[in-house]
CSV table of C-alpha atoms and ligand atoms in Angstrom, one decimal:
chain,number,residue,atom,x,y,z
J,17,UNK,CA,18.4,1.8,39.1
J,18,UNK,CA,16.9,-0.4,36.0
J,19,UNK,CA,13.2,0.4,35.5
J,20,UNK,CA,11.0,-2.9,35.7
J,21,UNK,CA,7.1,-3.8,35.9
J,22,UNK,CA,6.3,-6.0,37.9
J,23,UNK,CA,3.6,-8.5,37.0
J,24,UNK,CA,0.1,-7.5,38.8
J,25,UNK,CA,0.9,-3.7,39.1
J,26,UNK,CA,-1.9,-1.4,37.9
J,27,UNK,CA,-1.3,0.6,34.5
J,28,UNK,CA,-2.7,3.4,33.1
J,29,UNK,CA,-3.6,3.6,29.5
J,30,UNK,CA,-3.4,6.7,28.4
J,31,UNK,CA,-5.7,6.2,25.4
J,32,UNK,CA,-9.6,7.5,24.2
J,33,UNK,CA,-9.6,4.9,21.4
J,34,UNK,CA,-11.3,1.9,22.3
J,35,UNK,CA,-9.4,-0.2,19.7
J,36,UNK,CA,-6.6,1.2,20.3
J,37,UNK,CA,-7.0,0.0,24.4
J,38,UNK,CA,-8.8,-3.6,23.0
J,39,UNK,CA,-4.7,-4.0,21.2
J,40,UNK,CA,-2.8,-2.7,24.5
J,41,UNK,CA,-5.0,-5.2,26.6
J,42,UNK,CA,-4.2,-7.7,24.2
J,43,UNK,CA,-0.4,-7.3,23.7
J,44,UNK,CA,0.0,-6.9,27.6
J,45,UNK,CA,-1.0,-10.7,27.4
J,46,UNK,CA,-3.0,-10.1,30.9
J,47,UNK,CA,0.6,-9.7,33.0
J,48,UNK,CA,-1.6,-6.0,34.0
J,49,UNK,CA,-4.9,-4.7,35.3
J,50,UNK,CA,-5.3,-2.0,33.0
J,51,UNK,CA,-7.5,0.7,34.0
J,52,UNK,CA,-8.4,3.4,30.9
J,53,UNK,CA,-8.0,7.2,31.6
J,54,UNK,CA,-11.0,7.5,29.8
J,55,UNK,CA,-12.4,5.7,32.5
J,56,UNK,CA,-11.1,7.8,35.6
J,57,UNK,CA,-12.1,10.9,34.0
J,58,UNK,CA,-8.9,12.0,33.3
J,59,UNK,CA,-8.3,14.8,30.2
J,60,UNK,CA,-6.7,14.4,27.2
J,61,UNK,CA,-3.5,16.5,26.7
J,62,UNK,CA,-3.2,18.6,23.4
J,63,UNK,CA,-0.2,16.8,21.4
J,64,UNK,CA,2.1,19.0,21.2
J,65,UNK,CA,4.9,17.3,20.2
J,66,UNK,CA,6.9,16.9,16.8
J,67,UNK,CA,7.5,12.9,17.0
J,68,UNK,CA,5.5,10.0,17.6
J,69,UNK,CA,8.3,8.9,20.8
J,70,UNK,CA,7.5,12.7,21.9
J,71,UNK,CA,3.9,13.0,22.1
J,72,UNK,CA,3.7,9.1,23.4
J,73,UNK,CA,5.9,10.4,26.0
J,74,UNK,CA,3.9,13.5,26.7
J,75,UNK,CA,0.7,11.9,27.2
J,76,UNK,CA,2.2,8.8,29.7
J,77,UNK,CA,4.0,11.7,31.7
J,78,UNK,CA,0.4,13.3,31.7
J,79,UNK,CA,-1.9,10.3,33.0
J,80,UNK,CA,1.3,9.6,35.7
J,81,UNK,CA,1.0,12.8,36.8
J,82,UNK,CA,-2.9,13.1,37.0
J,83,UNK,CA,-3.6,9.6,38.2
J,84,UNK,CA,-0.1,9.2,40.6
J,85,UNK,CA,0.4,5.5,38.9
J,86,UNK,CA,2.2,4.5,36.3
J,87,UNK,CA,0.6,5.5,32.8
J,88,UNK,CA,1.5,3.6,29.5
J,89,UNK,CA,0.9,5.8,26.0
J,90,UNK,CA,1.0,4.8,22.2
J,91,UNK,CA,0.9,7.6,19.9
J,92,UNK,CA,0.9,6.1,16.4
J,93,UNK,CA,0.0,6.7,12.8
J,94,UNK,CA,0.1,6.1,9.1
J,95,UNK,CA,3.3,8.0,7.1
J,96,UNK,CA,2.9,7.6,3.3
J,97,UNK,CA,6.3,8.4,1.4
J,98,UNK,CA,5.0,9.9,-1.4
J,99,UNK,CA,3.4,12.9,0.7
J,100,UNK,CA,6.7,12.8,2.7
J,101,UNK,CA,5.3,11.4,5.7
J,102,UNK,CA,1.8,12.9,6.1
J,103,UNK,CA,-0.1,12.2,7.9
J,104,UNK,CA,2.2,11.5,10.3
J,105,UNK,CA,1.6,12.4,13.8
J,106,UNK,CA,-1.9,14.1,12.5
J,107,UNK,CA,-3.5,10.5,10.9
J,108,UNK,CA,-6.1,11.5,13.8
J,109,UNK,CA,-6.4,15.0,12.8
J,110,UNK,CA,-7.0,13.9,9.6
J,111,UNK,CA,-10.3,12.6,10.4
J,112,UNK,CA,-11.9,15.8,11.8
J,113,UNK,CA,-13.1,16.0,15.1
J,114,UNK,CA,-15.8,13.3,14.0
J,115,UNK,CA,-13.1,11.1,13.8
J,116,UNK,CA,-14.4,10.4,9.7
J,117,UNK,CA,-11.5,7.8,8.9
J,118,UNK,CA,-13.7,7.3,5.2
J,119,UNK,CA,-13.1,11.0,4.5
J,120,UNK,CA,-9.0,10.8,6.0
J,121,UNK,CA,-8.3,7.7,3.5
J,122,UNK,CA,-9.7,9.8,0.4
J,123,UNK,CA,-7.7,12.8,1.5
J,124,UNK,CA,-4.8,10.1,1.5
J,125,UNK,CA,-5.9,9.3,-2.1
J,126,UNK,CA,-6.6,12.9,-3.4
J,127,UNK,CA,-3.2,13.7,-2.1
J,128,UNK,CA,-1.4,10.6,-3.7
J,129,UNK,CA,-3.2,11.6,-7.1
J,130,UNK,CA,-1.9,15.6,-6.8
J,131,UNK,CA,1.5,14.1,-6.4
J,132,UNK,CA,0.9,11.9,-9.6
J,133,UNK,CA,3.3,9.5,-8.0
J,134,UNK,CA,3.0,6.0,-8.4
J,135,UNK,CA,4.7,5.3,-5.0
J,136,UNK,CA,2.0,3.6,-2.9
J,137,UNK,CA,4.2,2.3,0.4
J,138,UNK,CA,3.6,3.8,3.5
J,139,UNK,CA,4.2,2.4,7.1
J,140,UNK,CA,3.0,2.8,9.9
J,141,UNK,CA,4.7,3.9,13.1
J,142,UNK,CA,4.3,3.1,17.3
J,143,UNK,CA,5.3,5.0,20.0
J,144,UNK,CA,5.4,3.3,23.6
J,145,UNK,CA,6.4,5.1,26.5
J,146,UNK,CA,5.5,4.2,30.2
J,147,UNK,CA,5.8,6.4,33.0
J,148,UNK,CA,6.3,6.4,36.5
J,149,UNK,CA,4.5,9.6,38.6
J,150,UNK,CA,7.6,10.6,40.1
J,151,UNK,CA,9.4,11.4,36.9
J,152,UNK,CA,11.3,8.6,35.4
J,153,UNK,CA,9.8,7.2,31.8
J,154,UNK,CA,10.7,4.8,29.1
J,155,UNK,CA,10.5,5.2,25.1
J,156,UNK,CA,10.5,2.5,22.2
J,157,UNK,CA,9.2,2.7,18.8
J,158,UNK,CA,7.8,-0.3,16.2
J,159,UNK,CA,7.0,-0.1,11.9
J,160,UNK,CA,5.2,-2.1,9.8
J,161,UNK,CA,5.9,-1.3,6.3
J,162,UNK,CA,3.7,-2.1,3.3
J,163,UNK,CA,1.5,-0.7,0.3
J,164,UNK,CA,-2.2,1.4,0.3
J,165,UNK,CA,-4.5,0.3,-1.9
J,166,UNK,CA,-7.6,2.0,-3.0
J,167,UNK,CA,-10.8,1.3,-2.5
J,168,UNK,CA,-10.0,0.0,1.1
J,169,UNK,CA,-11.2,-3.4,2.2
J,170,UNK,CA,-12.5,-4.8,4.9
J,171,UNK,CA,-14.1,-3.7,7.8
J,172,UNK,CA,-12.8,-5.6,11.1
J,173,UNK,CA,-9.7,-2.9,12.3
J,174,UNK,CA,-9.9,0.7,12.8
J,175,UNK,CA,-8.4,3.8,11.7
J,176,UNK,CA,-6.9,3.4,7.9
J,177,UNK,CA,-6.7,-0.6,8.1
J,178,UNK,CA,-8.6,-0.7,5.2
J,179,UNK,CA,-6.1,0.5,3.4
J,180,UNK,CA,-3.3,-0.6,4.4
J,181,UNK,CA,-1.4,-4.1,3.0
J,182,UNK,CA,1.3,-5.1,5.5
J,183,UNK,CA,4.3,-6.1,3.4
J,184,UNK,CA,4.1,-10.1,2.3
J,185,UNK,CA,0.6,-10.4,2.9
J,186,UNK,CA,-2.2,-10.1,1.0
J,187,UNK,CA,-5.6,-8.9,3.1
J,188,UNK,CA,-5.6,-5.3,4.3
J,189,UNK,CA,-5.4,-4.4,8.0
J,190,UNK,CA,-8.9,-4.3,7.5
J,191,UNK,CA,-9.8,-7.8,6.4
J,192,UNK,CA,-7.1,-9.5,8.7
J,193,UNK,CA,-8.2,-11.5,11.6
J,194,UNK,CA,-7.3,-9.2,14.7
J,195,UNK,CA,-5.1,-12.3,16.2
J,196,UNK,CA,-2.9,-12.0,12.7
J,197,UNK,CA,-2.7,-8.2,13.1
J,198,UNK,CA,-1.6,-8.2,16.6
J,199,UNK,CA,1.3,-10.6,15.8
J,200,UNK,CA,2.9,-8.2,13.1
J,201,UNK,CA,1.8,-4.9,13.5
J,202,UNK,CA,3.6,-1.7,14.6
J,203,UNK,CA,2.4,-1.6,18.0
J,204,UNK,CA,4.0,-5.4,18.5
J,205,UNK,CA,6.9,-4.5,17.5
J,206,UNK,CA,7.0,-1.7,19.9
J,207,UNK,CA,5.5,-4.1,22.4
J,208,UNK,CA,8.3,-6.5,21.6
J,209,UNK,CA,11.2,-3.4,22.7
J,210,UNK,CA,8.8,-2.4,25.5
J,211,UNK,CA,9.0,-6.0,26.9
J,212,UNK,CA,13.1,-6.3,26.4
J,213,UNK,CA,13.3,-3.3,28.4
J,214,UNK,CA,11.0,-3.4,31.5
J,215,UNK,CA,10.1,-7.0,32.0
T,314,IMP,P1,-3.1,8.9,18.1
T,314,IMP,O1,-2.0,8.0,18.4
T,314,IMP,O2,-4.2,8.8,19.1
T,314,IMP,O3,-2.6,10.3,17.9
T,314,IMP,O4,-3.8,8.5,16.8
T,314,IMP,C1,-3.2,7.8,15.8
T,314,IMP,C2,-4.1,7.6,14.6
T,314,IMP,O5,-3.4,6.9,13.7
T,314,IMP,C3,-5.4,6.8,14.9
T,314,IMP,O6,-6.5,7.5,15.2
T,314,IMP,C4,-5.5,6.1,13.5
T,314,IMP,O7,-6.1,6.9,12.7
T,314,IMP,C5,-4.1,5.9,13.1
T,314,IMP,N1,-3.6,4.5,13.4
T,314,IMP,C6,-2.8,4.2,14.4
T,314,IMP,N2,-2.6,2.9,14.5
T,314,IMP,C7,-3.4,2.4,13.5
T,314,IMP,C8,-3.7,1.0,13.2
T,314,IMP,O8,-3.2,0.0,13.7
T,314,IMP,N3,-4.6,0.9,12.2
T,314,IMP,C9,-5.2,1.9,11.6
T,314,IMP,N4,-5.0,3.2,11.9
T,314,IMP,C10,-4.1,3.4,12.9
């Protein structure tokens, strides 16, 4: 049987990150009340997963479970080629447990200027999966390529924004209004797969 939402149901969002839940709300163009887990107490899992698709699909199968609705995850991050993908599925580890994304974008630079690569693209990856409490679940992934710069700019995203130029604009992540961001970013373009498959 095809897996579809239907307009109105209740979703979970399995995510701590407020501006992480501020996009989800935003992408899901109001078709969903969105409840946060945060919100109904439920715990974060540990990610233990190798992939971005795996541990978005651990942590929807997780609120699901807990909550007995149907939970959507993102798991997401920044890869830079010339660490070979770091940080990867640990751009949140990165920043310590105070979540210190100043000192995670140094270490980004520190790292890039050990490798004594010029190389400064990077993208950055999103994992959607949604799942239903009685086992069934779906997976899609978006990228948005494009270059770090250092210093970062702009202070109106989240996370390593700053730093990141999507690829044929100019501003940051950072400095971009949220509307333009939305439109292009990774978690669109997973949004855009998400909606071809379920709605
Ligand atoms: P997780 O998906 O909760 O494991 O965390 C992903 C981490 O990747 C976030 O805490 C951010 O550091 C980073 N990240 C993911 N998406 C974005 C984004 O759109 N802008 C900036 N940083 C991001």
């Amino acid at each position: 049987m095809p897996l579809i939402l239907q307009p109105g149901t209740t979703l979970i969002a399995a995510t701590h990150n407020p501006g992480k839940a501020r996009e989800l709300v935003a992408l899901l163009d109001g078709r969903f009340e969105i409840i946060a887990a945060g919100a109904l107490g439920l715990p974060e899992p540990d990610e233990t997963e190798t992939t971005f698709t795996g541990n978005a699909l651990l942590k929807a199968r997780h609120a699901a479970l807990l909550s007995g609705r149907i939970a959507i995850a993102d798991d997401s991050g920044l890869s830079v080629a010339a660490l070979d993908g770091s940080p990867g599925i640990f751009s949140a580890r990165w920043a310590g447990p105070t979540k210190d994304f100043a000192a995670a974008m140094a270490k980004v630079e520190e790292r890039l200027i050990e490798t004594g690569s010029d190389d400064r693209s990077a993208w950055f990856t999103s994992a959607l999966a949604v799942a239903w409490p009685d086992g069934p679940a779906v997976v899609v992934e978006g990228r948005v390529d494009g270059q770090l710069v250092f210093p970062g700019r702009g202070d109106r995203g989240f996370g390593y924004d700053p730093i990141f130029v999507p690829d044929g604009y100019s501003q940051t992540f950072g400095e971009m209004d949220p509307a333009r961001k939305d439109a292009l970013s990774h978690r669109a373009r997973a949004f855009d797969k998400l909606k071809a498959a379920l709605f």
